Tab-separated table of C-alpha atoms in Angstrom:
chain	number	residue	atom	x	y	z
A	21	MET	CA	6.782	-6.964	32.242
A	22	THR	CA	6.465	-7.986	28.830
A	23	SER	CA	8.987	-10.388	27.316
A	24	ALA	CA	10.895	-9.171	24.365
A	25	THR	CA	8.960	-11.856	22.190
A	26	SER	CA	5.532	-11.846	23.391
A	27	PRO	CA	3.218	-11.855	20.576
A	28	ALA	CA	2.667	-8.224	20.453
A	29	HIS	CA	6.566	-7.808	20.356
A	30	TYR	CA	7.123	-10.379	18.222
A	31	LEU	CA	5.031	-9.182	15.408
A	32	GLN	CA	6.268	-5.622	15.779
A	33	ARG	CA	10.034	-6.737	15.408
A	34	MET	CA	9.344	-9.240	12.493
A	35	PRO	CA	11.194	-7.582	9.711
A	36	LYS	CA	8.664	-6.552	6.853
A	37	THR	CA	8.460	-5.122	3.533
A	38	ASP	CA	5.604	-2.817	2.533
A	39	LEU	CA	5.122	-2.871	-1.167
A	40	HIS	CA	1.663	-1.281	-1.543
A	41	CYS	CA	1.647	2.019	0.225
A	42	HIS	CA	0.327	5.587	-1.131
A	43	LEU	CA	2.861	8.495	-0.067
A	44	LEU	CA	-0.207	10.959	0.245
A	45	GLY	CA	-1.829	8.118	2.489
A	46	THR	CA	1.096	7.941	4.864
A	47	VAL	CA	1.012	11.738	6.113
A	48	ARG	CA	0.439	11.970	9.445
A	49	ALA	CA	-2.632	14.253	11.168
A	50	THR	CA	0.227	16.369	12.837
A	51	THR	CA	2.166	17.011	9.703
A	52	PHE	CA	-1.101	17.866	7.566
A	53	ALA	CA	-2.210	20.291	10.644
A	54	ASP	CA	1.445	21.854	10.249
A	55	LEU	CA	1.136	22.214	6.441
A	56	ALA	CA	-2.360	23.413	6.330
A	57	ARG	CA	-1.734	26.104	9.194
A	58	ARG	CA	1.468	27.366	7.278
A	59	CYS	CA	-0.257	27.827	4.030
A	60	GLY	CA	-3.443	28.800	5.259
A	61	LEU	CA	-5.358	26.020	3.682
A	62	ASP	CA	-9.236	26.826	3.946
A	63	LEU	CA	-10.804	23.441	5.356
A	64	PRO	CA	-14.350	22.865	6.793
A	65	ALA	CA	-12.942	21.594	9.947
A	66	GLY	CA	-9.704	21.513	11.892
A	67	PRO	CA	-7.034	18.874	10.486
A	68	GLU	CA	-7.224	16.675	13.396
A	69	VAL	CA	-10.688	16.420	13.091
A	70	ILE	CA	-11.024	15.534	9.468
A	71	PHE	CA	-8.315	12.802	10.050
A	72	ARG	CA	-10.564	11.576	12.949
A	73	ASP	CA	-13.415	11.294	10.795
A	74	ILE	CA	-11.986	10.056	7.282
A	75	ASN	CA	-14.745	7.318	6.077
A	76	SER	CA	-15.107	6.869	2.411
A	77	LEU	CA	-18.792	5.873	1.503
A	78	PRO	CA	-19.306	2.625	-0.440
A	79	PRO	CA	-19.877	3.075	-4.301
A	80	ASN	CA	-23.427	1.928	-5.693
A	81	PRO	CA	-24.561	-1.378	-3.840
A	82	LYS	CA	-26.231	-2.791	-6.610
A	83	LEU	CA	-22.828	-3.540	-8.158
A	84	TYR	CA	-22.395	-6.131	-5.380
A	85	GLU	CA	-25.518	-7.902	-4.824
A	86	GLN	CA	-24.356	-11.342	-5.977
A	87	THR	CA	-20.797	-11.432	-4.603
A	88	ARG	CA	-19.727	-14.855	-3.357
A	89	ILE	CA	-18.570	-13.105	-0.041
A	90	PRO	CA	-21.421	-10.744	0.957
A	91	VAL	CA	-20.555	-6.779	0.846
A	92	PRO	CA	-22.001	-5.202	3.954
A	93	ARG	CA	-24.956	-2.694	3.356
A	94	GLY	CA	-25.341	-1.043	6.504
A	95	ARG	CA	-23.231	1.673	8.338
A	96	ALA	CA	-20.336	0.545	10.697
A	97	ALA	CA	-20.670	1.363	14.176
A	98	ASP	CA	-17.940	3.670	14.178
A	99	GLU	CA	-19.059	5.723	11.446
A	100	PRO	CA	-18.761	9.386	12.102
A	101	GLU	CA	-21.878	11.745	11.491
A	102	VAL	CA	-19.772	13.786	9.107
A	103	SER	CA	-17.377	11.693	6.686
A	104	TYR	CA	-14.398	12.914	4.788
A	105	SER	CA	-13.448	10.439	1.998
A	106	LEU	CA	-9.928	9.275	1.447
A	107	PHE	CA	-9.733	10.797	-2.150
A	108	GLN	CA	-10.792	14.312	-0.565
A	109	VAL	CA	-8.318	14.500	2.246
A	110	SER	CA	-5.763	13.078	-0.172
A	111	HIS	CA	-6.518	16.288	-2.384
A	112	TRP	CA	-6.326	18.720	1.001
A	113	ILE	CA	-2.914	17.018	1.447
A	114	ALA	CA	-1.726	17.480	-1.900
A	115	GLU	CA	-2.909	21.123	-1.855
A	116	ALA	CA	-0.949	21.815	1.425
A	117	LEU	CA	2.394	20.689	-0.315
A	118	ARG	CA	4.205	24.137	-1.260
A	119	ASP	CA	7.996	23.363	-1.933
A	120	ALA	CA	10.305	20.403	-2.524
A	121	ASP	CA	11.128	20.281	1.105
A	122	ASP	CA	7.472	19.134	1.918
A	123	LEU	CA	7.962	16.257	-0.444
A	124	THR	CA	11.132	15.212	1.070
A	125	ARG	CA	9.622	15.585	4.581
A	126	ILE	CA	6.625	13.508	3.900
A	127	THR	CA	8.618	11.042	2.265
A	128	TYR	CA	11.265	10.563	5.024
A	129	GLU	CA	8.301	10.737	7.814
A	130	ALA	CA	6.743	7.621	5.716
A	131	PHE	CA	10.107	5.621	6.101
A	132	GLU	CA	10.496	6.677	9.644
A	133	ALA	CA	6.664	5.448	10.549
A	134	ALA	CA	7.454	2.271	8.872
A	135	HIS	CA	10.703	1.752	10.412
A	136	ARG	CA	9.417	2.528	13.866
A	137	THR	CA	6.278	1.213	14.183
A	138	SER	CA	6.602	-2.277	11.898
A	139	SER	CA	10.302	-2.943	11.471
A	140	VAL	CA	9.930	-2.481	7.608
A	141	ARG	CA	13.288	-3.076	6.162
A	142	HIS	CA	12.137	-2.108	2.499
A	143	LEU	CA	9.287	0.168	1.406
A	144	GLU	CA	7.761	0.867	-1.630
A	145	VAL	CA	5.617	4.176	-2.082
A	146	SER	CA	3.376	5.228	-5.074
A	147	PHE	CA	3.357	9.057	-5.970
A	148	ASP	CA	0.940	10.914	-7.847
A	149	GLY	CA	1.430	13.648	-10.461
A	150	LEU	CA	2.669	17.133	-9.296
A	151	PRO	CA	0.886	18.495	-6.467
A	152	PRO	CA	-1.080	21.704	-7.723
A	153	HIS	CA	1.131	23.988	-6.393
A	154	LEU	CA	4.562	22.610	-7.238
A	155	GLY	CA	4.073	22.649	-11.209
A	156	SER	CA	7.347	24.800	-11.645
A	157	LEU	CA	9.477	21.918	-9.945
A	158	GLY	CA	8.655	19.501	-12.809
A	159	TYR	CA	8.185	15.819	-12.793
A	160	ARG	CA	12.186	15.387	-12.298
A	161	GLY	CA	12.313	18.036	-9.514
A	162	ALA	CA	9.742	16.174	-7.486
A	163	VAL	CA	11.009	12.781	-7.720
A	164	ASP	CA	14.538	14.156	-6.574
A	165	ALA	CA	12.877	15.558	-3.727
A	166	TYR	CA	10.878	12.359	-3.028
A	167	ALA	CA	14.511	10.505	-3.416
A	168	GLU	CA	16.161	12.725	-1.045
A	169	GLY	CA	13.743	11.603	1.627
A	170	ILE	CA	14.380	7.802	0.608
A	171	ARG	CA	18.186	8.564	0.821
A	172	LEU	CA	18.049	10.238	4.357
A	173	ALA	CA	15.819	7.179	5.865
A	174	GLU	CA	18.301	4.605	4.157
A	175	ARG	CA	21.222	6.600	6.293
A	176	ASP	CA	19.325	7.104	9.230
A	177	PHE	CA	17.187	3.629	9.608
A	178	GLY	CA	18.954	1.235	7.505
A	179	MET	CA	16.228	0.541	5.084
A	180	SER	CA	15.879	0.411	1.328
A	181	GLY	CA	13.142	2.021	-0.487
A	182	ARG	CA	11.556	2.539	-4.176
A	183	LEU	CA	9.258	4.842	-5.654
A	184	ILE	CA	6.298	3.688	-7.753
A	185	ALA	CA	4.929	6.506	-10.415
A	186	ALA	CA	0.947	6.113	-10.096
A	187	VAL	CA	-1.064	6.484	-13.238
A	188	ASP	CA	-4.499	7.745	-12.686
A	189	ARG	CA	-7.179	5.599	-14.236
A	190	SER	CA	-9.599	8.305	-14.389
A	191	THR	CA	-7.558	9.850	-17.027
A	192	SER	CA	-7.586	9.116	-20.834
A	193	ALA	CA	-5.405	6.681	-22.517
A	194	GLU	CA	-3.590	9.425	-23.954
A	195	GLN	CA	-2.933	11.190	-20.531
A	196	ALA	CA	-1.863	8.038	-18.936
A	197	LEU	CA	0.604	7.315	-22.182
A	198	ALA	CA	2.039	10.819	-21.457
A	199	ARG	CA	2.505	10.255	-17.736
A	200	VAL	CA	4.413	7.022	-18.353
A	201	ARG	CA	6.464	8.595	-21.195
A	202	GLN	CA	7.456	11.377	-18.776
A	203	VAL	CA	8.826	8.459	-16.272
A	204	VAL	CA	10.428	6.786	-19.010
A	205	ASP	CA	12.020	9.799	-20.576
A	206	ASN	CA	13.539	10.840	-16.850
A	207	PRO	CA	14.813	7.733	-15.844
A	208	HIS	CA	15.627	7.526	-12.354
A	209	GLU	CA	17.542	5.134	-9.780
A	210	TYR	CA	14.806	5.144	-7.172
A	211	VAL	CA	11.654	4.816	-9.772
A	212	ALA	CA	11.302	1.124	-10.000
A	213	GLY	CA	7.787	1.016	-11.849
A	214	ILE	CA	4.533	2.096	-12.342
A	215	GLY	CA	1.078	1.402	-10.740
A	216	LEU	CA	-2.625	1.948	-11.623
A	217	ASP	CA	-4.527	3.757	-9.032
A	218	ASN	CA	-7.903	5.375	-8.275
A	219	LEU	CA	-11.272	3.659	-8.510
A	220	GLU	CA	-11.089	0.544	-10.519
A	221	THR	CA	-14.897	1.586	-11.854
A	222	ALA	CA	-13.322	4.670	-13.062
A	223	GLY	CA	-11.054	3.071	-15.900
A	224	PRO	CA	-10.971	-0.442	-17.019
A	225	PRO	CA	-7.437	-1.917	-17.387
A	226	GLU	CA	-7.647	-2.197	-21.237
A	227	ARG	CA	-7.653	1.763	-21.513
A	228	PHE	CA	-4.063	1.618	-20.573
A	229	ALA	CA	-2.335	-1.113	-22.642
A	230	ASP	CA	-0.381	1.268	-24.577
A	231	ALA	CA	1.035	3.028	-21.444
A	232	TYR	CA	1.982	-0.077	-19.594
A	233	ARG	CA	3.619	-1.514	-22.948
A	234	LEU	CA	5.807	1.541	-23.233
A	235	ALA	CA	6.659	0.881	-19.228
A	236	GLY	CA	7.437	-2.819	-20.008
A	237	GLU	CA	9.705	-1.757	-23.208
A	238	ALA	CA	11.769	0.628	-20.886
A	239	GLY	CA	12.212	-2.034	-18.256
A	240	LEU	CA	9.893	-0.747	-15.635
A	241	ARG	CA	7.952	-2.974	-13.179
A	242	ARG	CA	4.011	-3.017	-13.345
A	243	THR	CA	1.468	-3.338	-11.070
A	244	ALA	CA	-2.181	-2.325	-10.956
A	245	HIS	CA	-5.227	-1.867	-8.551
A	246	SER	CA	-7.618	-4.815	-9.570
A	247	SER	CA	-10.416	-6.823	-8.395
A	248	GLU	CA	-10.912	-4.343	-5.610
A	249	HIS	CA	-13.844	-2.091	-6.517
A	250	ALA	CA	-15.082	-4.060	-9.529
A	251	PRO	CA	-16.553	-7.193	-8.410
A	252	VAL	CA	-14.930	-9.107	-11.202
A	253	ALA	CA	-11.917	-11.344	-11.631
A	254	HIS	CA	-11.245	-11.053	-15.170
A	255	ASN	CA	-9.603	-7.390	-14.496
A	256	THR	CA	-7.023	-9.177	-12.966
A	257	ILE	CA	-6.219	-11.381	-15.783
A	258	THR	CA	-6.395	-8.283	-17.933
A	259	CYS	CA	-3.586	-6.676	-15.577
A	260	LEU	CA	-1.610	-9.951	-15.832
A	261	ASP	CA	-1.741	-10.697	-19.687
A	262	LEU	CA	-2.253	-7.366	-21.227
A	263	LEU	CA	-0.747	-4.953	-18.985
A	264	GLY	CA	2.421	-7.282	-18.244
A	265	CYS	CA	2.021	-6.771	-14.103
A	266	ASP	CA	4.016	-8.783	-11.981
A	267	ARG	CA	1.827	-8.240	-8.812
A	268	ILE	CA	-1.369	-7.106	-8.212
A	269	ASP	CA	-2.841	-4.366	-5.568
A	270	HIS	CA	-5.810	-5.799	-3.528
A	271	GLY	CA	-7.516	-8.530	-5.964
A	272	TYR	CA	-10.303	-9.458	-3.698
A	273	TYR	CA	-12.643	-10.491	-6.114
A	274	VAL	CA	-10.666	-13.151	-8.138
A	275	LEU	CA	-12.593	-15.203	-5.510
A	276	GLU	CA	-15.609	-14.695	-7.968
A	277	ASP	CA	-14.042	-17.028	-10.528
A	278	ASP	CA	-12.415	-20.627	-9.421
A	279	ASP	CA	-10.339	-20.507	-12.659
A	280	VAL	CA	-8.998	-17.358	-12.035
A	281	VAL	CA	-7.949	-18.480	-8.252
A	282	ALA	CA	-6.518	-21.464	-9.523
A	283	ARG	CA	-4.157	-19.770	-12.235
A	284	CYS	CA	-3.185	-16.999	-9.977
A	285	ARG	CA	-2.356	-19.823	-7.321
A	286	ASP	CA	-0.412	-21.959	-9.729
A	287	GLU	CA	1.655	-19.000	-11.067
A	288	ARG	CA	2.161	-17.526	-7.373
A	289	VAL	CA	0.923	-13.991	-8.395
A	290	PRO	CA	1.768	-11.696	-5.600
A	291	PHE	CA	-1.431	-10.081	-4.077
A	292	LEU	CA	-0.784	-7.082	-1.902
A	293	VAL	CA	-3.516	-6.683	0.440
A	294	ALA	CA	-4.604	-4.604	3.665
A	295	PHE	CA	-7.345	-5.589	5.987
A	296	THR	CA	-8.107	-1.787	6.904
A	297	THR	CA	-9.761	0.397	4.542
A	298	SER	CA	-11.327	3.860	4.662
A	299	ARG	CA	-14.796	2.112	3.922
A	300	ARG	CA	-15.057	1.417	7.559
A	301	SER	CA	-18.361	-0.491	6.638
A	302	TRP	CA	-16.347	-2.860	4.434
A	303	ARG	CA	-13.842	-3.979	6.881
A	304	PRO	CA	-15.169	-7.293	7.972
A	305	TRP	CA	-15.731	-7.923	4.331
A	306	ARG	CA	-11.956	-7.311	3.560
A	307	ARG	CA	-10.711	-9.692	6.553
A	308	ALA	CA	-13.364	-12.606	5.361
A	309	SER	CA	-12.044	-12.100	1.728
A	310	ILE	CA	-8.434	-12.292	2.693
A	311	ALA	CA	-8.884	-14.955	4.964
A	312	ALA	CA	-10.601	-16.796	1.856
A	313	MET	CA	-7.582	-16.015	-0.508
A	314	ILE	CA	-5.174	-17.193	1.973
A	315	ASP	CA	-7.339	-20.429	2.387
A	316	ALA	CA	-7.329	-20.832	-1.510
A	317	GLY	CA	-3.433	-20.894	-1.379
A	318	LEU	CA	-2.981	-17.517	-3.144
A	319	ASN	CA	0.168	-15.635	-2.363
A	320	VAL	CA	-1.009	-13.037	-0.154
A	321	VAL	CA	1.387	-10.420	0.873
A	322	LEU	CA	0.154	-7.882	4.010
A	323	ALA	CA	0.401	-3.944	3.333
A	324	ASP	CA	-0.886	-0.845	4.762
A	325	ASP	CA	-2.106	1.104	1.720
A	326	ASP	CA	-2.802	4.520	3.396
A	327	PRO	CA	-1.554	4.243	6.895
A	328	GLY	CA	-1.845	7.694	8.008
A	329	LEU	CA	-5.348	8.234	6.887
A	330	PHE	CA	-6.998	4.865	7.969
A	331	PRO	CA	-5.109	4.930	10.187
A	332	THR	CA	-3.235	1.756	10.706
A	333	THR	CA	0.320	0.234	10.596
A	334	LEU	CA	1.670	-2.670	8.922
A	335	THR	CA	2.089	-4.278	12.412
A	336	ASP	CA	-1.641	-3.671	12.921
A	337	GLU	CA	-2.160	-5.428	9.951
A	338	TYR	CA	-0.085	-8.516	11.000
A	339	ARG	CA	-1.935	-8.662	14.177
A	340	ILE	CA	-5.038	-8.855	12.549
A	341	ALA	CA	-3.846	-11.491	10.475
A	342	ALA	CA	-2.686	-13.382	13.927
A	343	GLN	CA	-5.535	-12.618	16.155
A	344	ASP	CA	-8.454	-12.547	13.624
A	345	LEU	CA	-7.330	-14.949	11.094
A	346	GLY	CA	-5.505	-17.143	13.392
A	347	LEU	CA	-2.231	-17.244	11.317
A	348	ASP	CA	0.662	-18.827	13.193
A	349	ARG	CA	4.236	-17.449	13.085
A	350	THR	CA	5.194	-19.953	10.436
A	351	LYS	CA	2.533	-18.778	8.107
A	352	LEU	CA	3.523	-15.018	9.072
A	353	ARG	CA	7.136	-15.543	8.415
A	354	ALA	CA	6.444	-16.936	5.046
A	355	MET	CA	4.449	-13.958	4.453
A	356	ALA	CA	7.364	-11.622	5.408
A	357	LEU	CA	9.631	-13.660	2.878
A	358	ALA	CA	6.993	-13.550	0.295
A	359	GLY	CA	7.066	-9.707	0.347
A	360	VAL	CA	11.031	-10.024	-0.364
A	361	ASP	CA	10.510	-12.360	-3.354
A	362	ALA	CA	7.791	-9.509	-4.668
A	363	CYS	CA	9.677	-6.338	-4.033
A	364	TRP	CA	11.463	-4.388	-6.795
A	365	LEU	CA	14.942	-4.232	-5.681
A	366	PRO	CA	17.656	-5.584	-8.254
A	367	ASP	CA	18.168	-9.269	-7.727
A	368	ASN	CA	21.556	-9.053	-5.727
A	369	GLU	CA	19.886	-6.488	-3.505
A	370	LYS	CA	16.926	-8.593	-3.052
A	371	ALA	CA	18.956	-11.680	-2.151
A	372	ALA	CA	20.689	-9.499	0.544
A	373	LEU	CA	17.410	-8.513	1.931
A	374	ARG	CA	16.074	-12.094	2.301
A	375	GLU	CA	19.491	-13.210	4.059
A	376	ARG	CA	18.842	-10.300	6.340
A	377	PHE	CA	15.382	-11.439	7.387
A	378	LEU	CA	16.196	-14.916	7.740
A	379	THR	CA	19.144	-13.946	10.211
A	380	GLU	CA	16.924	-11.410	11.848
A	381	LEU	CA	13.949	-14.070	12.231
A	382	THR	CA	16.248	-16.628	13.264
A	383	GLU	CA	17.470	-14.074	16.066
A	384	LEU	CA	13.834	-13.637	17.003
A	385	ASP	CA	13.191	-17.081	17.535
A	386	ALA	CA	16.274	-17.630	19.497
A	387	LEU	CA	14.986	-14.858	21.940
A	388	ASP	CA	11.607	-16.637	21.841
A	389	ALA	CA	13.188	-20.059	22.835
A	390	LEU	CA	15.234	-18.147	25.803
A	391	ASP	CA	12.186	-16.632	26.915
A	392	ASP	CA	10.040	-19.918	27.048
A	393	ALA	CA	13.264	-21.535	28.827
A	394	GLU	CA	13.358	-18.704	31.770
A	395	THR	CA	9.487	-18.529	32.122
A	396	PRO	CA	8.844	-20.618	35.201
A	397	ALA	CA	6.671	-23.755	34.661
């Protein structure tokens, strides 16, 4: 029989925050299948097959020839013959969403899965612009539908949650500013901030200075995908200094510049990272990069990014940290608490969440000590 605090159970039961999670990327294969069949979505294969074969191909390899941690060039052993990119599948999921109840459903299921698989106590999910068939809802109607999913999850699972309005970096500066103005003009208690998504090579952070300035003036929190696809560290400095970000999504290529690493270490900039990616061939590189970030003393907080599509769970990410990187419980506990510090709850709620974490971690350790005492020598 497995003890209550075996390594696997301990990692699953550790309280966690998940602060870097794309809502469309949380959708389960079964939910997508249900939505796609209901609306008669024309797909090249069955939904279950598409989810099984998600594998985003790497961008131009010439960009990554001189990186400090070598980026793999070959195929991964588990790459399917026919691949479906993360962006393509996310587009199909958006196409299958047809009413407000669908938005509430996928939000609630995201929280349910995080609670059930990973003991997530606080979840922040980013949402894109309106799905193609939901223009009539408008921005506010969509946000209300997402928020209803969070309220139901808070009631059922004792969690807290917030929404992050995603800015698509493949759009123009003017379009990004319009997106943020929409957020600012329609304040909502559950929308805590904005994030900059999509391929980093599609839009440099400088393009979004005006949009981020408007968000900051309105009191919104700010984050951005940075140093993830562009193999440079200076984008992260731009995100911190020009965009006013208080945390960074990914950030692996900060390792290209020792001065940037030193600054980010000294300022305790939170980096929300995930070992698992839809680029299967890059997964070993991700692990090596995150290990190097931790070794460099950076403030690394684990996330799961697109858990329904990779697939992964936050517990899986913690398990990789424990088993592959050799992080002990003390370091994993510190990482979980760093997630509380980096979250976008109001200060009083954040303080209460930290106390909850400390209590639950103490209880887990007490169970662990009891198991050790009862185990025959």
